[in-house]
Amino acid sequence: MADSRRWGSTRSRSTGSEGSTTATGTAGEDRALAHLRRHGLTLVERNYRVARGPSRRAGEVDLIMRDRDGTLVFVEVRSRAAASHGGAAGSVTGVKQRRVIYAAQHYLMRLSALPPCRFDVVSIEGDTLEWLVAAFDAG
């Protein structure tokens, strides 16, 4: 991952076992959103989906945020109970990156002017949250 500056790490109580991947993902996104807001980003859109994308699967951006300097930030949130199998950040593979980039490009087509953009990852493993700024590039 390119230029993965680390912006804060937090520990809080575990969200528990919701019993479903969707519930776990939503809880992780909620936690990531709260963390990013505390650092001055504002929510633009959540769970932006594109019906068709690379490999015939939909592209999705978990969170689209605006940073204080006007940068549009496309955020992939990955939650894992533990760091096994490469951990949460390691699960953002090239295929996943391409799907996020595809959805981001689709989103940007709606805008009249292109702002500066970046792709961040929020990795949650158990009680630890890590924000990787500029985790990957579109190029």
mmCIF file with all atom_site columns, C-alpha atoms in Angstrom:
data_model
loop_
_atom_site.group_PDB
_atom_site.id
_atom_site.type_symbol
_atom_site.label_atom_id
_atom_site.label_alt_id
_atom_site.label_comp_id
_atom_site.label_asym_id
_atom_site.label_entity_id
_atom_site.label_seq_id
_atom_site.pdbx_PDB_ins_code
_atom_site.Cartn_x
_atom_site.Cartn_y
_atom_site.Cartn_z
_atom_site.occupancy
_atom_site.B_iso_or_equiv
_atom_site.pdbx_formal_charge
_atom_site.auth_seq_id
_atom_site.auth_comp_id
_atom_site.auth_asym_id
_atom_site.auth_atom_id
_atom_site.pdbx_PDB_model_num
ATOM 1   C CA . MET A 1 1   ? 0.000   0.000   0.000   1.00 0.00 ? 1   MET A CA 1
ATOM 2   C CA . ALA A 1 2   ? 1.389   3.354   -1.007  1.00 0.00 ? 2   ALA A CA 1
ATOM 3   C CA . ASP A 1 3   ? 1.956   6.198   1.436   1.00 0.00 ? 3   ASP A CA 1
ATOM 4   C CA . SER A 1 4   ? 0.094   4.558   4.292   1.00 0.00 ? 4   SER A CA 1
ATOM 5   C CA . ARG A 1 5   ? 0.570   7.216   6.936   1.00 0.00 ? 5   ARG A CA 1
ATOM 6   C CA . ARG A 1 6   ? -1.134  6.148   10.108  1.00 0.00 ? 6   ARG A CA 1
ATOM 7   C CA . TRP A 1 7   ? -3.619  8.581   11.581  1.00 0.00 ? 7   TRP A CA 1
ATOM 8   C CA . GLY A 1 8   ? -4.539  7.596   15.061  1.00 0.00 ? 8   GLY A CA 1
ATOM 9   C CA . SER A 1 9   ? -5.275  4.316   16.599  1.00 0.00 ? 9   SER A CA 1
ATOM 10  C CA . THR A 1 10  ? -8.058  3.848   19.092  1.00 0.00 ? 10  THR A CA 1
ATOM 11  C CA . ARG A 1 11  ? -9.238  1.161   21.429  1.00 0.00 ? 11  ARG A CA 1
ATOM 12  C CA . SER A 1 12  ? -12.792 0.785   22.569  1.00 0.00 ? 12  SER A CA 1
ATOM 13  C CA . ARG A 1 13  ? -15.164 -1.905  23.707  1.00 0.00 ? 13  ARG A CA 1
ATOM 14  C CA . SER A 1 14  ? -15.842 -4.614  21.180  1.00 0.00 ? 14  SER A CA 1
ATOM 15  C CA . THR A 1 15  ? -19.128 -4.461  19.311  1.00 0.00 ? 15  THR A CA 1
ATOM 16  C CA . GLY A 1 16  ? -19.713 -8.101  20.188  1.00 0.00 ? 16  GLY A CA 1
ATOM 17  C CA . SER A 1 17  ? -20.766 -10.948 17.962  1.00 0.00 ? 17  SER A CA 1
ATOM 18  C CA . GLU A 1 18  ? -23.696 -9.803  15.848  1.00 0.00 ? 18  GLU A CA 1
ATOM 19  C CA . GLY A 1 19  ? -23.822 -13.147 14.098  1.00 0.00 ? 19  GLY A CA 1
ATOM 20  C CA . SER A 1 20  ? -23.846 -11.716 10.583  1.00 0.00 ? 20  SER A CA 1
ATOM 21  C CA . THR A 1 21  ? -21.266 -10.282 8.244   1.00 0.00 ? 21  THR A CA 1
ATOM 22  C CA . THR A 1 22  ? -23.598 -7.415  7.359   1.00 0.00 ? 22  THR A CA 1
ATOM 23  C CA . ALA A 1 23  ? -24.123 -6.425  10.995  1.00 0.00 ? 23  ALA A CA 1
ATOM 24  C CA . THR A 1 24  ? -20.384 -6.636  11.658  1.00 0.00 ? 24  THR A CA 1
ATOM 25  C CA . GLY A 1 25  ? -19.644 -4.547  8.575   1.00 0.00 ? 25  GLY A CA 1
ATOM 26  C CA . THR A 1 26  ? -22.226 -1.926  9.533   1.00 0.00 ? 26  THR A CA 1
ATOM 27  C CA . ALA A 1 27  ? -20.838 -1.710  13.080  1.00 0.00 ? 27  ALA A CA 1
ATOM 28  C CA . GLY A 1 28  ? -17.326 -1.303  11.652  1.00 0.00 ? 28  GLY A CA 1
ATOM 29  C CA . GLU A 1 29  ? -18.491 1.439   9.289   1.00 0.00 ? 29  GLU A CA 1
ATOM 30  C CA . ASP A 1 30  ? -20.225 3.228   12.171  1.00 0.00 ? 30  ASP A CA 1
ATOM 31  C CA . ARG A 1 31  ? -17.041 3.091   14.215  1.00 0.00 ? 31  ARG A CA 1
ATOM 32  C CA . ALA A 1 32  ? -14.886 4.248   11.288  1.00 0.00 ? 32  ALA A CA 1
ATOM 33  C CA . LEU A 1 33  ? -17.281 7.096   10.521  1.00 0.00 ? 33  LEU A CA 1
ATOM 34  C CA . ALA A 1 34  ? -17.175 8.331   14.121  1.00 0.00 ? 34  ALA A CA 1
ATOM 35  C CA . HIS A 1 35  ? -13.361 8.179   14.090  1.00 0.00 ? 35  HIS A CA 1
ATOM 36  C CA . LEU A 1 36  ? -13.066 10.105  10.821  1.00 0.00 ? 36  LEU A CA 1
ATOM 37  C CA . ARG A 1 37  ? -15.540 12.743  12.000  1.00 0.00 ? 37  ARG A CA 1
ATOM 38  C CA . ARG A 1 38  ? -13.492 13.247  15.164  1.00 0.00 ? 38  ARG A CA 1
ATOM 39  C CA . HIS A 1 39  ? -10.553 14.016  12.869  1.00 0.00 ? 39  HIS A CA 1
ATOM 40  C CA . GLY A 1 40  ? -12.459 16.698  10.960  1.00 0.00 ? 40  GLY A CA 1
ATOM 41  C CA . LEU A 1 41  ? -13.829 14.815  7.942   1.00 0.00 ? 41  LEU A CA 1
ATOM 42  C CA . THR A 1 42  ? -17.485 15.206  6.964   1.00 0.00 ? 42  THR A CA 1
ATOM 43  C CA . LEU A 1 43  ? -19.702 12.529  5.487   1.00 0.00 ? 43  LEU A CA 1
ATOM 44  C CA . VAL A 1 44  ? -20.730 13.015  1.863   1.00 0.00 ? 44  VAL A CA 1
ATOM 45  C CA . GLU A 1 45  ? -22.255 9.595   1.166   1.00 0.00 ? 45  GLU A CA 1
ATOM 46  C CA . ARG A 1 46  ? -22.349 6.129   2.670   1.00 0.00 ? 46  ARG A CA 1
ATOM 47  C CA . ASN A 1 47  ? -22.383 2.785   0.833   1.00 0.00 ? 47  ASN A CA 1
ATOM 48  C CA . TYR A 1 48  ? -22.238 4.191   -2.690  1.00 0.00 ? 48  TYR A CA 1
ATOM 49  C CA . ARG A 1 49  ? -22.887 1.238   -5.003  1.00 0.00 ? 49  ARG A CA 1
ATOM 50  C CA . VAL A 1 50  ? -22.518 0.682   -8.736  1.00 0.00 ? 50  VAL A CA 1
ATOM 51  C CA . ALA A 1 51  ? -24.564 -2.139  -10.249 1.00 0.00 ? 51  ALA A CA 1
ATOM 52  C CA . ARG A 1 52  ? -21.899 -3.387  -12.666 1.00 0.00 ? 52  ARG A CA 1
ATOM 53  C CA . GLY A 1 53  ? -18.182 -3.296  -12.279 1.00 0.00 ? 53  GLY A CA 1
ATOM 54  C CA . PRO A 1 54  ? -14.931 -5.185  -12.772 1.00 0.00 ? 54  PRO A CA 1
ATOM 55  C CA . SER A 1 55  ? -15.333 -8.957  -12.809 1.00 0.00 ? 55  SER A CA 1
ATOM 56  C CA . ARG A 1 56  ? -19.126 -8.502  -13.223 1.00 0.00 ? 56  ARG A CA 1
ATOM 57  C CA . ARG A 1 57  ? -19.443 -7.709  -9.506  1.00 0.00 ? 57  ARG A CA 1
ATOM 58  C CA . ALA A 1 58  ? -20.719 -4.436  -8.159  1.00 0.00 ? 58  ALA A CA 1
ATOM 59  C CA . GLY A 1 59  ? -18.327 -1.752  -7.060  1.00 0.00 ? 59  GLY A CA 1
ATOM 60  C CA . GLU A 1 60  ? -18.901 -0.074  -3.706  1.00 0.00 ? 60  GLU A CA 1
ATOM 61  C CA . VAL A 1 61  ? -17.380 2.658   -1.585  1.00 0.00 ? 61  VAL A CA 1
ATOM 62  C CA . ASP A 1 62  ? -18.152 2.261   2.112   1.00 0.00 ? 62  ASP A CA 1
ATOM 63  C CA . LEU A 1 63  ? -17.733 5.943   3.003   1.00 0.00 ? 63  LEU A CA 1
ATOM 64  C CA . ILE A 1 64  ? -17.225 9.037   0.880   1.00 0.00 ? 64  ILE A CA 1
ATOM 65  C CA . MET A 1 65  ? -15.881 11.830  3.072   1.00 0.00 ? 65  MET A CA 1
ATOM 66  C CA . ARG A 1 66  ? -14.662 15.386  2.566   1.00 0.00 ? 66  ARG A CA 1
ATOM 67  C CA . ASP A 1 67  ? -11.426 16.378  4.309   1.00 0.00 ? 67  ASP A CA 1
ATOM 68  C CA . ARG A 1 68  ? -10.888 19.891  5.670   1.00 0.00 ? 68  ARG A CA 1
ATOM 69  C CA . ASP A 1 69  ? -8.781  20.858  2.620   1.00 0.00 ? 69  ASP A CA 1
ATOM 70  C CA . GLY A 1 70  ? -11.598 19.885  0.219   1.00 0.00 ? 70  GLY A CA 1
ATOM 71  C CA . THR A 1 71  ? -10.151 16.493  -0.744  1.00 0.00 ? 71  THR A CA 1
ATOM 72  C CA . LEU A 1 72  ? -12.790 13.880  -1.500  1.00 0.00 ? 72  LEU A CA 1
ATOM 73  C CA . VAL A 1 73  ? -11.848 10.737  0.417   1.00 0.00 ? 73  VAL A CA 1
ATOM 74  C CA . PHE A 1 74  ? -13.070 7.303   -0.672  1.00 0.00 ? 74  PHE A CA 1
ATOM 75  C CA . VAL A 1 75  ? -12.846 5.024   2.359   1.00 0.00 ? 75  VAL A CA 1
ATOM 76  C CA . GLU A 1 76  ? -12.803 1.227   2.429   1.00 0.00 ? 76  GLU A CA 1
ATOM 77  C CA . VAL A 1 77  ? -13.625 -0.134  5.895   1.00 0.00 ? 77  VAL A CA 1
ATOM 78  C CA . ARG A 1 78  ? -12.445 -3.637  6.782   1.00 0.00 ? 78  ARG A CA 1
ATOM 79  C CA . SER A 1 79  ? -13.351 -5.326  10.062  1.00 0.00 ? 79  SER A CA 1
ATOM 80  C CA . ARG A 1 80  ? -11.916 -8.534  11.455  1.00 0.00 ? 80  ARG A CA 1
ATOM 81  C CA . ALA A 1 81  ? -12.259 -10.141 14.866  1.00 0.00 ? 81  ALA A CA 1
ATOM 82  C CA . ALA A 1 82  ? -8.503  -10.801 14.880  1.00 0.00 ? 82  ALA A CA 1
ATOM 83  C CA . ALA A 1 83  ? -5.405  -10.265 12.737  1.00 0.00 ? 83  ALA A CA 1
ATOM 84  C CA . SER A 1 84  ? -5.438  -13.784 11.295  1.00 0.00 ? 84  SER A CA 1
ATOM 85  C CA . HIS A 1 85  ? -5.278  -14.406 7.526   1.00 0.00 ? 85  HIS A CA 1
ATOM 86  C CA . GLY A 1 86  ? -3.343  -11.211 6.860   1.00 0.00 ? 86  GLY A CA 1
ATOM 87  C CA . GLY A 1 87  ? -5.551  -8.960  8.951   1.00 0.00 ? 87  GLY A CA 1
ATOM 88  C CA . ALA A 1 88  ? -8.160  -6.424  7.950   1.00 0.00 ? 88  ALA A CA 1
ATOM 89  C CA . ALA A 1 89  ? -5.872  -4.089  5.974   1.00 0.00 ? 89  ALA A CA 1
ATOM 90  C CA . GLY A 1 90  ? -4.319  -7.043  4.156   1.00 0.00 ? 90  GLY A CA 1
ATOM 91  C CA . SER A 1 91  ? -7.759  -8.058  2.907   1.00 0.00 ? 91  SER A CA 1
ATOM 92  C CA . VAL A 1 92  ? -7.914  -4.979  0.666   1.00 0.00 ? 92  VAL A CA 1
ATOM 93  C CA . THR A 1 93  ? -6.551  -6.866  -2.322  1.00 0.00 ? 93  THR A CA 1
ATOM 94  C CA . GLY A 1 94  ? -5.909  -5.548  -5.805  1.00 0.00 ? 94  GLY A CA 1
ATOM 95  C CA . VAL A 1 95  ? -9.322  -6.838  -6.897  1.00 0.00 ? 95  VAL A CA 1
ATOM 96  C CA . LYS A 1 96  ? -11.037 -4.986  -4.042  1.00 0.00 ? 96  LYS A CA 1
ATOM 97  C CA . GLN A 1 97  ? -9.048  -1.829  -4.819  1.00 0.00 ? 97  GLN A CA 1
ATOM 98  C CA . ARG A 1 98  ? -10.154 -1.978  -8.475  1.00 0.00 ? 98  ARG A CA 1
ATOM 99  C CA . ARG A 1 99  ? -13.812 -2.281  -7.402  1.00 0.00 ? 99  ARG A CA 1
ATOM 100 C CA . VAL A 1 100 ? -13.515 0.718   -5.085  1.00 0.00 ? 100 VAL A CA 1
ATOM 101 C CA . ILE A 1 101 ? -11.731 2.730   -7.789  1.00 0.00 ? 101 ILE A CA 1
ATOM 102 C CA . TYR A 1 102 ? -14.417 1.788   -10.328 1.00 0.00 ? 102 TYR A CA 1
ATOM 103 C CA . ALA A 1 103 ? -17.197 2.966   -7.982  1.00 0.00 ? 103 ALA A CA 1
ATOM 104 C CA . ALA A 1 104 ? -15.256 6.163   -7.190  1.00 0.00 ? 104 ALA A CA 1
ATOM 105 C CA . GLN A 1 105 ? -14.835 6.933   -10.895 1.00 0.00 ? 105 GLN A CA 1
ATOM 106 C CA . HIS A 1 106 ? -18.552 6.368   -11.407 1.00 0.00 ? 106 HIS A CA 1
ATOM 107 C CA . TYR A 1 107 ? -19.322 8.733   -8.496  1.00 0.00 ? 107 TYR A CA 1
ATOM 108 C CA . LEU A 1 108 ? -16.967 11.405  -9.861  1.00 0.00 ? 108 LEU A CA 1
ATOM 109 C CA . MET A 1 109 ? -18.788 11.423  -13.222 1.00 0.00 ? 109 MET A CA 1
ATOM 110 C CA . ARG A 1 110 ? -21.729 13.044  -11.388 1.00 0.00 ? 110 ARG A CA 1
ATOM 111 C CA . LEU A 1 111 ? -19.651 16.076  -10.409 1.00 0.00 ? 111 LEU A CA 1
ATOM 112 C CA . SER A 1 112 ? -19.185 19.180  -12.548 1.00 0.00 ? 112 SER A CA 1
ATOM 113 C CA . ALA A 1 113 ? -15.620 19.765  -11.280 1.00 0.00 ? 113 ALA A CA 1
ATOM 114 C CA . LEU A 1 114 ? -13.161 17.152  -10.071 1.00 0.00 ? 114 LEU A CA 1
ATOM 115 C CA . PRO A 1 115 ? -11.801 17.777  -6.567  1.00 0.00 ? 115 PRO A CA 1
ATOM 116 C CA . PRO A 1 116 ? -8.535  16.304  -5.316  1.00 0.00 ? 116 PRO A CA 1
ATOM 117 C CA . CYS A 1 117 ? -9.197  12.689  -4.268  1.00 0.00 ? 117 CYS A CA 1
ATOM 118 C CA . ARG A 1 118 ? -7.567  9.911   -2.291  1.00 0.00 ? 118 ARG A CA 1
ATOM 119 C CA . PHE A 1 119 ? -8.285  6.354   -1.188  1.00 0.00 ? 119 PHE A CA 1
ATOM 120 C CA . ASP A 1 120 ? -8.061  5.551   2.526   1.00 0.00 ? 120 ASP A CA 1
ATOM 121 C CA . VAL A 1 121 ? -8.541  2.308   4.417   1.00 0.00 ? 121 VAL A CA 1
ATOM 122 C CA . VAL A 1 122 ? -9.866  2.006   7.950   1.00 0.00 ? 122 VAL A CA 1
ATOM 123 C CA . SER A 1 123 ? -8.744  -1.311  9.396   1.00 0.00 ? 123 SER A CA 1
ATOM 124 C CA . ILE A 1 124 ? -10.512 -2.658  12.474  1.00 0.00 ? 124 ILE A CA 1
ATOM 125 C CA . GLU A 1 125 ? -9.147  -5.735  14.215  1.00 0.00 ? 125 GLU A CA 1
ATOM 126 C CA . GLY A 1 126 ? -10.900 -6.529  17.460  1.00 0.00 ? 126 GLY A CA 1
ATOM 127 C CA . ASP A 1 127 ? -10.674 -3.373  19.572  1.00 0.00 ? 127 ASP A CA 1
ATOM 128 C CA . THR A 1 128 ? -8.000  -1.683  17.433  1.00 0.00 ? 128 THR A CA 1
ATOM 129 C CA . LEU A 1 129 ? -8.853  0.801   14.697  1.00 0.00 ? 129 LEU A CA 1
ATOM 130 C CA . GLU A 1 130 ? -6.175  2.019   12.295  1.00 0.00 ? 130 GLU A CA 1
ATOM 131 C CA . TRP A 1 131 ? -6.673  4.706   9.635   1.00 0.00 ? 131 TRP A CA 1
ATOM 132 C CA . LEU A 1 132 ? -4.395  4.332   6.618   1.00 0.00 ? 132 LEU A CA 1
ATOM 133 C CA . VAL A 1 133 ? -4.355  7.618   4.705   1.00 0.00 ? 133 VAL A CA 1
ATOM 134 C CA . ALA A 1 134 ? -3.722  7.354   0.937   1.00 0.00 ? 134 ALA A CA 1
ATOM 135 C CA . ALA A 1 135 ? -3.572  3.580   1.285   1.00 0.00 ? 135 ALA A CA 1
ATOM 136 C CA . PHE A 1 136 ? -3.683  2.993   -2.487  1.00 0.00 ? 136 PHE A CA 1
ATOM 137 C CA . ASP A 1 137 ? -3.769  4.931   -5.751  1.00 0.00 ? 137 ASP A CA 1
ATOM 138 C CA . ALA A 1 138 ? -6.113  4.869   -8.726  1.00 0.00 ? 138 ALA A CA 1
ATOM 139 C CA . GLY A 1 139 ? -3.178  4.717   -11.141 1.00 0.00 ? 139 GLY A CA 1
#
